[in-house]
CSV table of C-alpha atoms in Angstrom, one decimal:
chain,number,residue,atom,x,y,z
A,269,MET,CA,0.1,0.0,0.3
A,270,PRO,CA,1.2,3.9,-0.7
A,271,LEU,CA,2.8,5.9,2.1
A,272,ALA,CA,0.1,8.1,0.9
A,273,LEU,CA,-2.7,6.0,2.6
A,274,LEU,CA,-0.5,6.6,5.9
A,275,ALA,CA,-0.9,10.0,5.7
A,276,LEU,CA,-5.0,9.7,5.1
A,277,ALA,CA,-5.0,7.5,8.2
A,278,LEU,CA,-3.9,10.1,10.5
A,279,GLY,CA,-5.4,12.3,9.3
A,280,ALA,CA,-9.2,10.0,10.2
A,281,PHE,CA,-7.4,9.0,13.1
A,282,GLY,CA,-7.4,12.7,14.0
A,283,ILE,CA,-11.1,12.8,13.1
A,284,GLY,CA,-12.4,9.9,14.7
A,285,THR,CA,-11.2,10.7,18.1
A,286,THR,CA,-12.3,14.2,18.2
A,287,GLU,CA,-15.8,12.8,16.6
A,288,PHE,CA,-16.4,10.4,19.6
A,289,VAL,CA,-13.6,11.6,22.4
A,290,ILE,CA,-16.7,14.1,23.3
A,291,ILE,CA,-19.0,10.9,24.8
A,292,GLY,CA,-16.4,10.3,28.2
A,293,LEU,CA,-16.2,14.3,28.4
A,294,LEU,CA,-19.6,15.3,28.5
A,295,PRO,CA,-20.1,15.5,32.5
A,296,ASP,CA,-17.0,17.4,32.8
A,297,ILE,CA,-18.1,19.7,30.5
A,298,ALA,CA,-21.7,20.1,31.5
A,299,GLY,CA,-20.2,20.8,34.9
A,300,ASP,CA,-17.5,23.3,33.4
A,301,PHE,CA,-19.9,25.6,31.7
A,302,GLY,CA,-23.2,25.0,34.7
A,303,VAL,CA,-24.8,23.2,31.7
A,304,SER,CA,-27.4,19.9,31.9
A,305,ILE,CA,-26.2,16.6,29.9
A,306,PRO,CA,-29.2,16.9,27.9
A,307,THR,CA,-27.6,20.6,27.2
A,308,ALA,CA,-24.1,19.4,26.5
A,309,GLY,CA,-25.5,15.9,24.8
A,310,PHE,CA,-25.7,18.4,21.9
A,311,LEU,CA,-22.2,18.7,21.3
A,312,VAL,CA,-22.3,15.2,19.6
A,313,THR,CA,-25.4,16.3,17.9
A,314,GLY,CA,-24.0,19.3,16.5
A,315,TYR,CA,-21.4,17.7,15.3
A,316,ALA,CA,-23.2,14.6,13.5
A,317,LEU,CA,-25.3,17.5,11.7
A,318,GLY,CA,-22.2,19.5,11.1
A,319,VAL,CA,-21.1,16.6,8.9
A,320,VAL,CA,-24.2,16.6,7.3
A,321,VAL,CA,-24.1,19.9,6.3
A,322,GLY,CA,-20.5,20.1,6.2
A,323,ALA,CA,-19.8,17.2,3.7
A,324,PRO,CA,-21.3,18.2,0.5
A,325,LEU,CA,-21.0,22.1,1.3
A,326,MET,CA,-16.9,21.9,1.1
A,327,THR,CA,-17.0,19.2,-1.2
A,328,VAL,CA,-18.5,21.9,-3.5
A,329,LEU,CA,-16.6,24.6,-2.8
A,330,GLY,CA,-13.1,22.7,-2.5
A,331,THR,CA,-14.4,21.6,-6.7
A,332,LYS,CA,-11.6,24.7,-7.8
A,333,ILE,CA,-8.8,23.1,-6.2
A,334,SER,CA,-6.5,20.2,-6.0
A,335,ARG,CA,-7.6,17.1,-4.3
A,336,LYS,CA,-4.3,17.4,-2.3
A,337,ARG,CA,-4.9,21.3,-1.3
A,338,MET,CA,-8.2,20.3,-0.6
A,339,LEU,CA,-7.6,18.4,2.5
A,340,MET,CA,-5.1,20.4,3.5
A,341,LEU,CA,-7.3,22.8,4.0
A,342,LEU,CA,-10.3,20.3,5.2
A,343,MET,CA,-7.0,19.5,8.3
A,344,GLY,CA,-6.2,23.6,9.2
A,345,LEU,CA,-10.5,23.5,9.5
A,346,PHE,CA,-10.0,20.2,11.6
A,347,ILE,CA,-7.7,22.0,13.9
A,348,ALA,CA,-8.6,25.0,14.2
A,349,GLY,CA,-12.4,24.0,15.3
A,350,ASN,CA,-10.1,21.5,17.9
A,351,LEU,CA,-8.5,25.5,19.1
A,352,VAL,CA,-11.8,26.6,19.1
A,353,SER,CA,-13.7,23.9,21.9
A,354,ALA,CA,-10.0,23.5,23.4
A,355,VAL,CA,-10.2,27.5,24.5
A,356,ALA,CA,-13.6,28.4,24.6
A,357,PRO,CA,-14.9,30.3,27.7
A,358,THR,CA,-18.6,29.8,26.7
A,359,PHE,CA,-20.4,26.4,26.1
A,360,ALA,CA,-22.2,28.5,23.0
A,361,LEU,CA,-18.6,29.3,21.5
A,362,MET,CA,-17.4,25.3,22.7
A,363,LEU,CA,-20.8,24.9,20.7
A,364,ALA,CA,-19.5,26.6,17.6
A,365,GLY,CA,-15.6,24.4,17.4
A,366,ARG,CA,-17.1,21.5,17.4
A,367,ILE,CA,-19.5,22.5,13.8
A,368,VAL,CA,-16.3,23.6,12.9
A,369,ALA,CA,-14.6,21.2,12.8
A,370,SER,CA,-17.3,18.9,11.5
A,371,LEU,CA,-17.2,20.1,8.1
A,372,ALA,CA,-14.1,18.7,7.6
A,373,HIS,CA,-15.4,15.8,8.5
A,374,GLY,CA,-17.7,14.1,5.6
A,375,ALA,CA,-15.5,15.9,2.9
A,376,PHE,CA,-12.0,15.1,4.1
A,377,PHE,CA,-13.5,11.2,3.7
A,378,GLY,CA,-15.0,11.7,1.1
A,379,ILE,CA,-12.1,13.1,-0.5
A,380,GLY,CA,-10.3,11.1,1.1
A,381,SER,CA,-11.8,8.1,0.1
A,382,VAL,CA,-12.0,8.8,-4.1
A,383,VAL,CA,-7.9,10.1,-3.6
A,384,ALA,CA,-7.2,6.6,-1.8
A,385,ALA,CA,-8.9,4.2,-4.2
A,386,GLY,CA,-7.2,5.9,-6.9
A,387,LEU,CA,-3.8,5.5,-5.6
A,388,VAL,CA,-4.2,1.2,-6.6
A,389,ALA,CA,-5.0,-0.7,-9.0
A,390,ALA,CA,-8.6,-1.0,-9.2
A,391,GLU,CA,-8.9,-4.7,-8.0
A,392,LYS,CA,-7.8,-2.9,-4.8
A,393,ARG,CA,-9.7,-0.1,-4.3
A,394,ALA,CA,-12.0,-0.9,-1.4
A,395,GLY,CA,-9.5,-2.4,0.6
A,396,ALA,CA,-7.6,1.3,0.2
A,397,ILE,CA,-10.8,2.7,1.6
A,398,ALA,CA,-10.3,0.5,3.9
A,399,MET,CA,-6.7,1.4,5.3
A,400,MET,CA,-7.7,5.3,5.4
A,401,PHE,CA,-11.1,4.4,7.6
A,402,THR,CA,-9.0,2.5,9.8
A,403,GLY,CA,-7.8,5.6,10.9
A,404,LEU,CA,-10.9,6.6,12.2
A,405,THR,CA,-11.6,2.6,14.0
A,406,VAL,CA,-8.0,2.7,15.2
A,407,ALA,CA,-8.9,6.2,16.9
A,408,ASN,CA,-12.2,3.6,19.2
A,409,VAL,CA,-9.0,1.8,19.9
A,410,VAL,CA,-6.3,4.7,21.0
A,411,GLY,CA,-7.5,7.8,20.6
A,412,VAL,CA,-11.1,8.4,22.4
A,413,PRO,CA,-9.4,5.9,25.3
A,414,LEU,CA,-5.8,8.5,25.9
A,415,GLY,CA,-8.2,11.2,25.3
A,416,THR,CA,-10.6,10.4,28.1
A,417,PHE,CA,-8.3,10.1,30.8
A,418,VAL,CA,-5.8,13.1,29.5
A,419,GLY,CA,-9.4,15.0,29.8
A,420,GLN,CA,-10.1,12.9,33.4
A,421,SER,CA,-6.6,13.9,34.7
A,422,ALA,CA,-5.3,16.9,33.0
A,423,GLY,CA,-8.6,18.9,32.4
A,424,TRP,CA,-10.8,18.4,29.1
A,425,ARG,CA,-9.2,21.3,27.1
A,426,VAL,CA,-6.0,19.3,27.4
A,427,THR,CA,-7.9,16.4,25.4
A,428,PHE,CA,-8.3,19.1,21.9
A,429,PHE,CA,-5.5,20.3,22.1
A,430,VAL,CA,-3.9,17.3,21.9
A,431,VAL,CA,-6.9,16.1,19.1
A,432,ALA,CA,-5.3,19.3,17.6
A,433,GLY,CA,-1.9,18.4,17.7
A,434,PHE,CA,-2.9,15.2,15.7
A,435,GLY,CA,-4.6,17.3,13.3
A,436,VAL,CA,-0.9,18.9,12.7
A,437,LEU,CA,0.2,15.3,12.6
A,438,GLY,CA,-1.9,14.6,9.3
A,439,LEU,CA,-1.6,17.9,7.6
A,440,ALA,CA,2.1,17.6,8.0
A,441,GLY,CA,1.8,13.8,6.3
A,442,ILE,CA,-0.7,15.0,3.3
A,443,ALA,CA,2.1,17.5,2.4
A,444,LYS,CA,4.5,14.9,2.4
A,445,LEU,CA,3.2,12.0,0.9
A,446,VAL,CA,-0.3,12.7,-0.7
A,447,PRO,CA,1.1,13.3,-4.1
A,448,GLU,CA,0.2,16.6,-6.1
A,449,ILE,CA,-3.1,15.8,-7.9
A,450,PRO,CA,-4.3,18.5,-10.9
A,451,ARG,CA,-7.2,19.7,-10.5
A,452,PRO,CA,-9.8,17.8,-12.7
A,453,GLU,CA,-10.7,19.2,-15.9
A,454,GLY,CA,-14.5,19.2,-18.0
A,455,VAL,CA,-15.7,18.0,-14.6
A,456,ARG,CA,-18.8,20.2,-13.0
A,457,LEU,CA,-21.2,21.0,-10.0
A,458,GLY,CA,-23.2,20.1,-12.9
A,459,HIS,CA,-22.0,16.7,-13.5
A,460,GLU,CA,-21.0,16.1,-10.0
A,461,LEU,CA,-25.0,16.3,-9.6
A,462,ALA,CA,-25.7,14.3,-12.0
A,463,ALA,CA,-24.6,11.5,-10.2
A,464,PHE,CA,-27.5,12.1,-7.7
A,465,ARG,CA,-29.9,11.4,-10.6
A,466,ASN,CA,-28.9,7.5,-10.5
A,467,VAL,CA,-31.0,5.2,-8.4
A,468,GLN,CA,-28.1,3.0,-7.8
A,469,VAL,CA,-26.3,5.9,-6.2
A,470,LEU,CA,-29.6,6.8,-4.4
A,471,LEU,CA,-30.0,3.0,-3.6
A,472,ALA,CA,-26.2,3.0,-1.7
A,473,MET,CA,-26.5,5.9,0.2
A,474,ALA,CA,-30.4,4.5,1.8
A,475,MET,CA,-27.9,1.3,2.8
A,476,THR,CA,-25.4,3.5,4.6
A,477,VAL,CA,-28.2,5.2,6.5
A,478,LEU,CA,-30.1,2.9,7.9
A,479,GLY,CA,-27.0,0.0,8.1
A,480,PHE,CA,-25.1,2.3,9.9
A,481,GLY,CA,-28.2,3.7,12.4
A,482,GLY,CA,-28.9,0.2,13.2
A,483,VAL,CA,-25.5,0.2,14.9
A,484,PHE,CA,-25.8,3.3,16.7
A,485,ALA,CA,-29.1,2.3,17.6
A,486,ALA,CA,-27.6,0.0,20.2
A,487,ILE,CA,-24.1,1.8,20.5
A,488,THR,CA,-25.9,5.2,21.9
A,489,TYR,CA,-26.8,3.5,24.9
A,490,LEU,CA,-24.9,1.1,25.4
A,491,ALA,CA,-23.7,2.7,28.6
A,492,PRO,CA,-26.7,2.8,30.6
A,493,MET,CA,-28.2,-0.8,29.0
A,494,MET,CA,-24.8,-2.4,31.0
A,495,THR,CA,-25.0,-1.1,33.7
A,496,ASN,CA,-28.8,-1.1,34.1
A,497,VAL,CA,-29.7,-4.6,32.4
A,498,THR,CA,-26.1,-6.7,32.1
A,499,GLY,CA,-24.7,-5.7,35.5
A,500,TYR,CA,-21.6,-4.2,34.5
A,501,ALA,CA,-20.2,-1.2,36.7
A,502,ASP,CA,-19.2,2.6,35.2
A,503,SER,CA,-15.7,2.0,35.3
A,504,SER,CA,-16.3,-1.4,32.9
A,505,VAL,CA,-17.9,1.1,29.5
A,506,THR,CA,-14.3,2.3,28.7
A,507,TRP,CA,-13.2,-1.0,28.5
A,508,LEU,CA,-16.5,-2.0,26.8
A,509,LEU,CA,-15.9,0.7,23.8
A,510,VAL,CA,-12.8,-0.3,23.4
A,511,LEU,CA,-13.9,-3.9,22.7
A,512,PHE,CA,-16.1,-2.2,19.8
A,513,GLY,CA,-13.3,-0.2,18.3
A,514,LEU,CA,-11.6,-3.5,18.5
A,515,GLY,CA,-14.5,-5.2,16.6
A,516,MET,CA,-14.1,-1.3,14.1
A,517,VAL,CA,-11.1,-2.3,13.9
A,518,GLY,CA,-11.1,-6.1,12.2
A,519,GLY,CA,-14.2,-6.1,9.9
A,520,ASN,CA,-12.9,-2.5,9.1
A,521,LEU,CA,-10.0,-5.2,7.6
A,522,LEU,CA,-12.1,-7.3,6.3
A,523,GLY,CA,-14.7,-5.6,4.3
A,524,GLY,CA,-12.2,-3.8,2.5
A,525,ARG,CA,-10.4,-7.4,1.8
A,526,TYR,CA,-13.4,-9.5,1.0
A,527,ALA,CA,-15.4,-6.6,-1.2
A,528,ASP,CA,-12.8,-6.2,-3.8
A,529,ARG,CA,-13.6,-10.2,-4.3
A,530,ARG,CA,-17.4,-10.4,-4.1
A,531,LEU,CA,-19.3,-7.2,-3.1
A,532,MET,CA,-22.6,-7.8,-3.1
A,533,PRO,CA,-22.1,-11.3,-1.3
A,534,MET,CA,-20.3,-9.2,1.3
A,535,LEU,CA,-23.2,-7.0,2.3
A,536,TYR,CA,-26.0,-9.5,2.0
A,537,ALA,CA,-23.5,-11.8,4.8
A,538,THR,CA,-22.7,-8.4,6.7
A,539,LEU,CA,-26.0,-6.9,6.6
A,540,GLY,CA,-28.0,-9.8,7.5
A,541,GLY,CA,-25.3,-11.0,10.1
A,542,LEU,CA,-25.8,-7.6,11.7
A,543,SER,CA,-29.4,-7.8,11.9
A,544,LEU,CA,-28.9,-10.7,13.4
A,545,VAL,CA,-26.8,-10.1,16.4
A,546,LEU,CA,-29.2,-7.0,17.0
A,547,ALA,CA,-31.4,-8.7,17.7
A,548,LEU,CA,-30.0,-11.2,19.6
A,549,PHE,CA,-28.6,-8.7,22.2
A,550,THR,CA,-31.2,-8.2,23.5
A,551,VAL,CA,-31.0,-11.7,25.1
A,552,THR,CA,-27.1,-11.7,25.5
A,553,ALA,CA,-27.0,-8.4,27.1
A,554,HIS,CA,-28.4,-10.2,30.8
A,555,ASN,CA,-24.9,-12.0,30.5
A,556,LYS,CA,-21.5,-10.5,30.8
A,557,VAL,CA,-19.8,-12.4,28.9
A,558,ALA,CA,-22.2,-12.7,25.8
A,559,ALA,CA,-22.9,-8.8,26.2
A,560,ALA,CA,-19.2,-8.4,25.8
A,561,VAL,CA,-18.9,-10.6,22.4
A,562,THR,CA,-22.1,-9.4,21.2
A,563,VAL,CA,-20.7,-5.9,22.0
A,564,PHE,CA,-17.9,-7.0,20.2
A,565,LEU,CA,-19.5,-8.4,16.9
A,566,ILE,CA,-22.0,-5.3,16.4
A,567,GLY,CA,-18.4,-2.9,16.3
A,568,ALA,CA,-17.1,-6.2,13.7
A,569,LEU,CA,-20.3,-6.8,11.3
A,570,GLY,CA,-21.2,-2.3,11.4
A,571,PHE,CA,-17.5,-1.3,10.1
A,572,ALA,CA,-17.3,-4.7,7.8
A,573,THR,CA,-20.0,-1.9,6.6
A,574,VAL,CA,-18.2,0.9,5.5
A,575,PRO,CA,-15.5,-0.4,2.7
A,576,PRO,CA,-18.3,-2.4,0.4
A,577,LEU,CA,-20.6,1.0,0.4
A,578,GLN,CA,-18.6,3.8,0.0
A,579,LYS,CA,-17.0,1.2,-2.6
A,580,ARG,CA,-20.4,0.9,-4.2
A,581,VAL,CA,-21.5,4.7,-4.2
A,582,LEU,CA,-17.9,5.4,-5.8
A,583,ASP,CA,-18.6,2.5,-8.3
A,584,GLN,CA,-21.9,3.5,-9.3
A,585,ALA,CA,-21.0,7.3,-9.7
A,586,SER,CA,-17.6,6.2,-11.1
A,587,GLY,CA,-17.8,9.2,-13.5
A,588,ALA,CA,-18.1,12.2,-11.1
A,589,PRO,CA,-17.5,10.5,-7.0
A,590,THR,CA,-16.8,13.0,-5.5
A,591,LEU,CA,-19.7,14.7,-4.3
A,592,ALA,CA,-21.3,11.5,-3.7
A,593,SER,CA,-18.8,9.8,-2.1
A,594,ALA,CA,-19.2,13.2,0.6
A,595,VAL,CA,-22.5,13.0,0.7
A,596,ASN,CA,-22.1,9.2,1.8
A,597,ILE,CA,-20.2,10.0,4.5
A,598,GLY,CA,-22.5,12.2,6.2
A,599,ALA,CA,-25.5,10.0,5.6
A,600,PHE,CA,-23.3,7.6,7.8
A,601,ASN,CA,-23.4,10.4,10.9
A,602,LEU,CA,-27.8,10.9,9.2
A,603,GLY,CA,-27.9,7.3,10.5
A,604,ASN,CA,-26.3,7.9,13.9
A,605,ALA,CA,-27.9,10.9,14.1
A,606,LEU,CA,-32.0,9.7,13.4
A,607,ALA,CA,-31.1,5.7,15.3
A,608,ALA,CA,-30.2,7.7,18.8
A,609,TRP,CA,-33.1,9.6,18.2
A,610,LEU,CA,-35.5,6.8,17.9
A,611,GLY,CA,-33.5,5.0,19.9
A,612,GLY,CA,-35.0,7.4,22.6
A,613,LEU,CA,-37.5,7.8,21.8
A,614,LEU,CA,-38.1,4.4,23.0
A,615,LEU,CA,-36.5,5.1,25.7
A,616,SER,CA,-38.7,8.0,27.0
A,617,ALA,CA,-41.5,5.1,26.1
A,618,GLY,CA,-40.2,3.1,28.8
A,619,LEU,CA,-40.0,-0.1,26.9
A,620,GLY,CA,-36.7,-0.9,28.2
A,621,TYR,CA,-32.7,-0.2,27.8
A,622,THR,CA,-32.7,-2.9,25.0
A,623,ALA,CA,-35.5,-1.6,23.0
A,624,PRO,CA,-32.9,-0.4,20.8
A,625,ASN,CA,-31.6,-3.0,20.1
A,626,TRP,CA,-34.6,-4.2,18.1
A,627,LEU,CA,-34.8,-0.9,16.6
A,628,GLY,CA,-31.2,-1.1,15.3
A,629,ALA,CA,-32.1,-4.9,13.7
A,630,ALA,CA,-34.9,-3.4,12.1
A,631,LEU,CA,-32.5,-0.8,10.1
A,632,ALA,CA,-30.1,-3.7,9.5
A,633,ALA,CA,-32.4,-5.4,7.8
A,634,ALA,CA,-34.1,-2.8,6.4
A,635,ALA,CA,-30.2,-2.1,4.8
A,636,LEU,CA,-30.6,-5.2,3.8
A,637,ALA,CA,-33.1,-5.8,1.5
A,638,LEU,CA,-32.5,-2.2,0.1
A,639,ALA,CA,-28.9,-4.4,-1.1
A,640,VAL,CA,-31.2,-7.7,-2.6
A,641,THR,CA,-33.3,-4.5,-4.5
A,642,SER,CA,-30.4,-2.4,-5.6
A,643,ALA,CA,-28.9,-5.8,-7.1
A,644,ALA,CA,-32.2,-6.9,-9.0
A,645,LEU,CA,-32.8,-4.0,-10.3
A,646,GLY,CA,-29.0,-4.0,-11.7
A,647,ARG,CA,-29.6,-7.5,-13.4
A,648,GLY,CA,-32.6,-6.4,-14.5
A,649,SER,CA,-31.3,-3.3,-16.6
A,650,ALA,CA,-27.9,-3.8,-17.3
A,651,PRO,CA,-27.6,-2.9,-21.5
A,652,SER,CA,-24.9,-5.2,-22.5
A,653,GLY,CA,-21.3,-4.8,-22.5
A,654,ARG,CA,-22.2,-2.1,-19.5
A,655,ARG,CA,-21.6,-2.2,-15.6
A,656,PRO,CA,-25.3,-1.7,-13.9
A,657,GLY,CA,-26.0,2.1,-12.9
A,658,SER,CA,-23.8,3.9,-14.1
A,659,VAL,CA,-24.5,7.5,-15.0
A,660,THR,CA,-22.5,7.2,-17.4
A,661,ALA,CA,-23.9,4.1,-18.9
A,662,ALA,CA,-26.4,5.5,-21.8
A,663,ARG,CA,-24.2,7.2,-23.4
A,664,ALA,CA,-20.2,7.6,-24.8
A,665,PRO,CA,-18.2,10.0,-22.3
A,666,LYS,CA,-17.0,12.3,-24.5
A,667,GLU,CA,-15.4,14.7,-22.2
A,668,ARG,CA,-12.0,14.9,-20.4
A,669,GLY,CA,-12.6,13.8,-16.8
A,670,GLU,CA,-15.1,10.8,-17.4
A,671,PRO,CA,-15.2,7.2,-17.7
A,672,ARG,CA,-13.2,5.3,-20.3
A,673,GLU,CA,-14.9,2.5,-22.0
A,674,GLN,CA,-12.7,-1.1,-21.4
A,675,PRO,CA,-12.8,-3.7,-23.8
A,676,THR,CA,-15.5,-6.1,-22.8
A,677,THR,CA,-14.4,-9.3,-24.7
A,678,GLY,CA,-13.1,-12.6,-23.2
A,679,PRO,CA,-14.3,-15.3,-20.9
A,680,VAL,CA,-13.3,-12.8,-18.3
A,681,ALA,CA,-13.1,-9.2,-19.5
A,682,ARG,CA,-15.0,-6.6,-17.7
A,683,ARG,CA,-16.1,-2.5,-17.5
A,684,GLN,CA,-14.2,-0.8,-14.4
A,685,PRO,CA,-14.8,2.3,-13.2
A,686,ASP,CA,-12.0,4.8,-13.8
A,687,TYR,CA,-11.8,7.5,-11.8
A,688,PRO,CA,-10.3,10.5,-13.3
A,689,ALA,CA,-6.5,11.5,-12.8
A,690,GLY,CA,-7.1,13.9,-10.4
A,691,ALA,CA,-10.8,13.1,-8.9
A,692,GLY,CA,-9.6,10.0,-7.5
A,693,GLY,CA,-8.4,8.2,-11.0
A,694,ASP,CA,-5.7,6.2,-11.3
A,695,LEU,CA,-2.8,7.9,-9.2
A,696,ARG,CA,0.0,5.5,-9.2
A,697,GLU,CA,1.6,8.0,-12.0
A,698,HIS,CA,2.1,10.7,-9.7
A,699,ARG,CA,3.6,8.6,-6.8
A,700,GLY,CA,7.2,9.7,-6.5
């Protein structure tokens, strides 16, 4: 794997840390600002909604500059947001800092996915995307526990200074290791928006919302479930989250490996398994060992869907992947926010701490149904010699930066999505 992927993973590590470390610091932050825990929770909700809005906004603003420069600017925005959070004298300014940092999140992963996919051969693209997302998963194993420990020991403001330092390292890595990629020609905003007329792109994003929503329906309320139902001490929740993070790391790498081989079967297996495990969590939550194993499996199966879902969007929007890729990152966070809200309604209705698990199982099952539907539509509408669902399948590409047709003759020949140079195309020629 190219060293540039390590630079992208380092940036992802910083972003993943700042997204999730806030959960363990909420009581301290609420106490310092004199607000309630539910009010402090807006630091989580505000960040998620900032990702949803920021993903397309920042990607559109970045269409006029090179991918490398845009990634560097996004890391600069991330650093600035965390520094504002670290020195904020009021809760409102703290929230503003969180939103500023969140604006970089979706576009970084969206543009980074396109760049990562173009750094390697076509048959290794999902693996390259998974390598970048490894930074996000490792953040939950190392960055979040470390940030929580630092915040509880030295103060939560120190944690945000440390996270800003991670951002500086990520910025330096991108500047040094990511190849200088020219801005793509012939690809304009209208060209990028055309991808959203493709029903397969929309189905893939809906799968992202529902599938990942299933994960966070359960994980958002993991702490009260484990302490009130399973019988764990409050201090054990941190290690359960580490176990969840370890599952994320393993599932992400396996998802990237096998999605490059058989993408849709991988989605069937992971979404089906996720739905089953979430349903079983209502039972295993009553036993400490079984609950711990289930938490690991939720992390593994949930993040095993990330590389194939992201690659599915890139493949189906192959002529204009950048905006679609970024919006799909926002879809992950939309699923998080939606599932957390619906799970909270179930708890408020008095259905018990395990009720969100049933919600998660239903959401994952709905994502599986969409995956089956997407594959059926693809088989039924694919023109001869063309990949189903491509936004360019109905016409021959004429503009620079659009996908090029490859020979479709021979027993194993097939058309691969060819990302334009500078928009995540085959960037191997740019490596030095």
